[in-house]
CSV table of C-alpha atoms in Angstrom, one decimal:
chain,number,residue,atom,x,y,z
A,1,MET,CA,-78.9,15.1,286.0
A,2,HIS,CA,-80.2,18.1,284.0
A,3,ALA,CA,-79.3,18.3,280.3
A,4,ALA,CA,-77.5,21.6,280.8
A,5,GLN,CA,-75.3,20.1,283.6
A,6,ALA,CA,-74.5,17.1,281.4
A,7,LEU,CA,-73.5,19.4,278.5
A,8,TYR,CA,-71.3,21.4,280.9
A,9,MET,CA,-69.6,18.3,282.2
A,10,GLY,CA,-69.1,16.9,278.6
A,11,MET,CA,-67.5,20.2,277.5
A,12,GLU,CA,-65.3,20.3,280.6
A,13,VAL,CA,-64.1,16.7,279.9
A,14,LEU,CA,-63.4,17.6,276.3
A,15,ILE,CA,-61.4,20.6,277.3
A,16,ALA,CA,-59.5,18.6,280.0
A,17,VAL,CA,-58.5,15.8,277.5
A,18,SER,CA,-57.4,18.3,274.9
A,19,SER,CA,-55.4,20.3,277.4
A,20,VAL,CA,-53.6,17.2,278.7
A,21,ILE,CA,-52.8,15.8,275.3
A,22,GLY,CA,-51.7,19.1,273.8
A,23,ASN,CA,-49.4,20.0,276.7
A,24,VAL,CA,-47.9,16.5,276.9
A,25,MET,CA,-47.0,17.0,273.2
A,26,VAL,CA,-45.3,20.3,274.0
A,27,ILE,CA,-43.2,18.7,276.7
A,28,TRP,CA,-42.4,15.8,274.5
A,29,ALA,CA,-41.3,18.2,271.7
A,30,VAL,CA,-38.9,19.9,274.1
A,31,LYS,CA,-37.6,16.5,275.2
A,32,ILE,CA,-36.8,15.1,271.8
A,33,ASN,CA,-35.6,18.4,270.2
A,34,ARG,CA,-32.4,19.6,271.8
A,35,SER,CA,-32.6,23.0,269.9
A,36,LEU,CA,-35.7,23.8,271.9
A,37,ARG,CA,-34.0,23.5,275.3
A,38,ASP,CA,-33.2,27.1,275.8
A,39,THR,CA,-34.3,29.3,278.7
A,40,THR,CA,-37.5,30.4,277.1
A,41,PHE,CA,-38.8,26.9,276.7
A,42,TRP,CA,-38.3,26.1,280.4
A,43,PHE,CA,-41.0,28.7,281.1
A,44,ILE,CA,-43.2,27.1,278.4
A,45,VAL,CA,-42.6,23.7,280.0
A,46,SER,CA,-43.6,25.1,283.3
A,47,LEU,CA,-46.8,26.5,281.8
A,48,ALA,CA,-47.4,23.1,280.1
A,49,VAL,CA,-47.1,21.3,283.4
A,50,ALA,CA,-49.5,23.8,285.0
A,51,ASP,CA,-52.0,23.3,282.2
A,52,ILE,CA,-51.7,19.5,282.4
A,53,ALA,CA,-52.5,19.8,286.1
A,54,VAL,CA,-55.4,22.0,285.2
A,55,GLY,CA,-56.7,19.5,282.7
A,56,ALA,CA,-56.0,16.4,284.8
A,57,LEU,CA,-56.9,17.8,288.3
A,58,VAL,CA,-58.6,21.2,288.2
A,59,ILE,CA,-61.4,20.4,285.7
A,60,PRO,CA,-62.3,17.1,287.3
A,61,LEU,CA,-62.3,18.8,290.7
A,62,ALA,CA,-64.4,21.6,289.4
A,63,ILE,CA,-66.9,19.1,288.0
A,64,THR,CA,-66.9,17.3,291.4
A,65,ILE,CA,-67.5,20.5,293.2
A,66,SER,CA,-70.4,21.4,290.8
A,67,ILE,CA,-72.1,18.1,291.7
A,68,GLY,CA,-72.2,19.2,295.4
A,69,PHE,CA,-71.4,16.0,297.2
A,70,GLN,CA,-71.5,15.8,301.1
A,71,THR,CA,-68.1,15.9,302.8
A,72,HIS,CA,-66.2,17.5,305.7
A,73,PHE,CA,-65.6,21.2,305.4
A,74,TYR,CA,-61.8,21.0,305.1
A,75,SER,CA,-61.9,18.2,302.6
A,76,CYS,CA,-64.0,20.4,300.3
A,77,LEU,CA,-61.8,23.4,301.1
A,78,LEU,CA,-58.6,21.5,300.1
A,79,VAL,CA,-60.2,20.6,296.7
A,80,ALA,CA,-61.1,24.3,296.1
A,81,CYS,CA,-57.6,25.4,297.2
A,82,THR,CA,-56.0,22.9,294.8
A,83,VAL,CA,-58.0,24.5,292.0
A,84,LEU,CA,-56.8,28.0,293.0
A,85,VAL,CA,-53.1,26.9,293.2
A,86,LEU,CA,-53.0,25.4,289.8
A,87,THR,CA,-54.9,28.2,288.0
A,88,GLN,CA,-52.7,30.8,289.7
A,89,SER,CA,-49.5,28.9,288.7
A,90,SER,CA,-50.8,29.0,285.1
A,91,ILE,CA,-51.3,32.8,285.2
A,92,LEU,CA,-47.9,33.4,286.7
A,93,ALA,CA,-46.2,31.1,284.1
A,94,LEU,CA,-47.9,33.2,281.4
A,95,LEU,CA,-46.5,36.4,283.0
A,96,ALA,CA,-43.0,34.9,283.2
A,97,ILE,CA,-43.2,34.1,279.5
A,98,ALA,CA,-44.3,37.6,278.7
A,99,ILE,CA,-41.4,39.1,280.7
A,100,ASP,CA,-39.0,36.7,279.0
A,101,ARG,CA,-40.3,37.8,275.5
A,102,TYR,CA,-39.9,41.5,276.5
A,103,LEU,CA,-36.2,41.0,277.6
A,104,ARG,CA,-35.4,39.1,274.4
A,105,VAL,CA,-36.7,42.0,272.3
A,106,LYS,CA,-35.4,44.8,274.6
A,107,ILE,CA,-31.9,43.5,275.2
A,108,PRO,CA,-31.2,41.1,272.4
A,109,THR,CA,-27.4,41.4,272.6
A,110,SER,CA,-27.1,40.8,276.4
A,111,TYR,CA,-30.2,38.6,276.8
A,112,LYS,CA,-28.3,35.3,277.3
A,113,ARG,CA,-26.1,36.9,279.8
A,114,VAL,CA,-29.0,38.3,281.8
A,115,VAL,CA,-31.5,35.4,281.4
A,116,THR,CA,-29.4,32.4,282.6
A,117,SER,CA,-30.6,28.9,283.3
A,118,ARG,CA,-30.1,29.4,287.0
A,119,ARG,CA,-32.3,32.5,287.0
A,120,VAL,CA,-34.9,30.9,284.9
A,121,GLY,CA,-35.0,27.9,287.4
A,122,LEU,CA,-35.4,30.3,290.3
A,123,ALA,CA,-38.2,32.2,288.5
A,124,VAL,CA,-40.1,28.9,287.8
A,125,VAL,CA,-39.7,27.9,291.5
A,126,ALA,CA,-40.9,31.3,292.6
A,127,CYS,CA,-44.0,31.2,290.4
A,128,TRP,CA,-45.0,27.9,291.8
A,129,ALA,CA,-44.2,29.0,295.4
A,130,VAL,CA,-46.3,32.1,295.1
A,131,ALA,CA,-49.2,30.2,293.5
A,132,PHE,CA,-49.1,27.7,296.4
A,133,ILE,CA,-49.1,30.4,299.0
A,134,VAL,CA,-51.8,32.5,297.4
A,135,GLY,CA,-54.0,29.4,296.7
A,136,MET,CA,-53.6,27.9,300.1
A,137,ILE,CA,-54.4,31.0,302.2
A,138,PRO,CA,-58.0,29.8,302.7
A,139,MET,CA,-56.7,26.7,304.5
A,140,LEU,CA,-55.1,29.0,307.1
A,141,GLY,CA,-58.4,30.5,308.1
A,142,TRP,CA,-59.7,32.9,305.5
A,143,ASN,CA,-62.7,30.8,304.6
A,144,ASN,CA,-66.4,30.3,305.3
A,145,LEU,CA,-66.1,27.8,308.2
A,146,GLN,CA,-67.8,30.1,310.7
A,147,GLN,CA,-70.6,31.0,308.3
A,148,GLN,CA,-71.3,27.2,307.7
A,149,ASN,CA,-71.0,26.1,311.3
A,150,GLY,CA,-71.4,29.1,313.5
A,151,SER,CA,-68.1,28.2,315.2
A,152,LEU,CA,-64.6,27.1,314.2
A,153,SER,CA,-65.2,23.4,314.6
A,154,SER,CA,-63.9,21.5,311.5
A,155,ASN,CA,-66.2,18.5,312.1
A,156,VAL,CA,-69.0,19.9,310.0
A,157,ILE,CA,-70.5,18.1,307.0
A,158,ILE,CA,-71.4,20.4,304.1
A,159,THR,CA,-72.5,20.3,300.5
A,160,CYS,CA,-69.2,20.7,298.8
A,161,GLN,CA,-69.5,23.7,296.5
A,162,PHE,CA,-66.9,26.4,295.9
A,163,GLU,CA,-68.8,29.3,297.3
A,164,ASN,CA,-69.7,27.3,300.4
A,165,VAL,CA,-66.0,27.1,301.5
A,166,ILE,CA,-64.2,30.0,299.8
A,167,SER,CA,-64.7,33.5,301.1
A,168,MET,CA,-65.8,35.9,298.4
A,169,GLU,CA,-63.8,38.7,300.2
A,170,TYR,CA,-60.7,36.5,299.6
A,171,MET,CA,-61.6,35.8,296.0
A,172,VAL,CA,-62.5,39.3,295.0
A,173,TYR,CA,-60.2,41.6,297.1
A,174,PHE,CA,-57.2,39.4,297.5
A,175,ASN,CA,-57.1,36.7,294.8
A,176,PHE,CA,-58.6,38.7,291.8
A,177,PHE,CA,-57.5,42.3,292.5
A,178,SER,CA,-54.1,41.3,293.8
A,179,TRP,CA,-53.0,38.2,291.9
A,180,VAL,CA,-55.2,37.8,288.8
A,181,LEU,CA,-56.0,41.3,287.5
A,182,PRO,CA,-52.5,42.8,288.0
A,183,PRO,CA,-50.6,40.0,286.1
A,184,LEU,CA,-53.2,40.2,283.3
A,185,LEU,CA,-52.8,44.0,283.0
A,186,LEU,CA,-49.0,43.7,283.2
A,187,MET,CA,-49.1,41.1,280.4
A,188,LEU,CA,-51.2,43.5,278.3
A,189,GLY,CA,-48.7,46.3,278.9
A,190,ILE,CA,-45.7,44.1,278.1
A,191,TYR,CA,-47.1,42.7,274.9
A,192,THR,CA,-48.2,46.2,273.8
A,193,GLU,CA,-44.6,47.4,274.4
A,194,ILE,CA,-43.2,44.4,272.5
A,195,PHE,CA,-45.5,45.2,269.6
A,196,TYR,CA,-44.3,48.8,269.7
A,197,MET,CA,-40.6,47.9,269.8
A,198,ILE,CA,-40.9,45.4,266.9
A,199,HIS,CA,-42.9,47.9,264.9
A,200,LYS,CA,-40.3,50.5,265.5
A,201,GLN,CA,-37.5,48.1,264.5
A,202,LEU,CA,-39.3,47.1,261.3
A,203,ASN,CA,-39.8,50.7,260.3
A,204,LYS,CA,-36.1,51.4,260.7
A,205,LYS,CA,-35.2,48.3,258.6
A,206,LEU,CA,-37.7,49.3,255.9
A,207,ALA,CA,-36.4,52.9,255.9
A,208,SER,CA,-32.8,51.6,255.6
A,209,THR,CA,-33.7,49.2,252.9
A,210,SER,CA,-35.5,51.9,250.9
A,211,TYR,CA,-32.5,54.2,251.2
A,212,LEU,CA,-30.1,51.5,249.9
A,213,GLU,CA,-32.4,50.7,247.0
A,214,LEU,CA,-32.7,54.3,246.1
A,215,HIS,CA,-28.9,54.7,246.4
A,216,HIS,CA,-28.2,51.8,244.1
A,217,ALA,CA,-30.8,53.0,241.6
A,218,LEU,CA,-29.2,56.4,241.3
A,219,LEU,CA,-25.6,55.0,241.1
A,220,PRO,CA,-25.7,54.8,237.2
A,221,TYR,CA,-26.6,58.4,237.0
A,222,VAL,CA,-24.0,59.7,239.4
């Protein structure tokens, strides 16, 4: 094993352990603290579960794929698709949290009426369902089986590496440009708008406070 590969694996293991421990602590904090059990924190728990899965499954699977062991095509493809599902679920959970933050700032008075526990539950389920569908599409045929075998026979033994089983057309045009980049750009837009709204509200409060202070200062002279 090359030194660079050993260093890569060591760093990946460190990240995986830190991710699992940190996110387990998040879930434990929500469990023992009743005040944290509001709608927002269910999105955070969903994200924590996704990140635990990334640390406990995705990173070990990514290390396994990087080694390049010999296995059947669809066994390797299933490993790669599991990586895709869990990383996609993490992205969608982050998007759900951003939307929740936006609604809390945009409609503070009616937030609890709009963002109910039932709707949050449905949103969490939808995020995981979309992640599963998007990540498992290569299992339905959009993969590199024909390039590896010259036919559609699944009894081919390959060196298990991500690029050997996952189509780059799927990764670039479908996964990245449809399900990774748009959520990231949407999150950027949402947090920019949140910053603008909070900045605007603070300016109003400062202006109001300054006016009241000036009014009280002038009262003795009126």
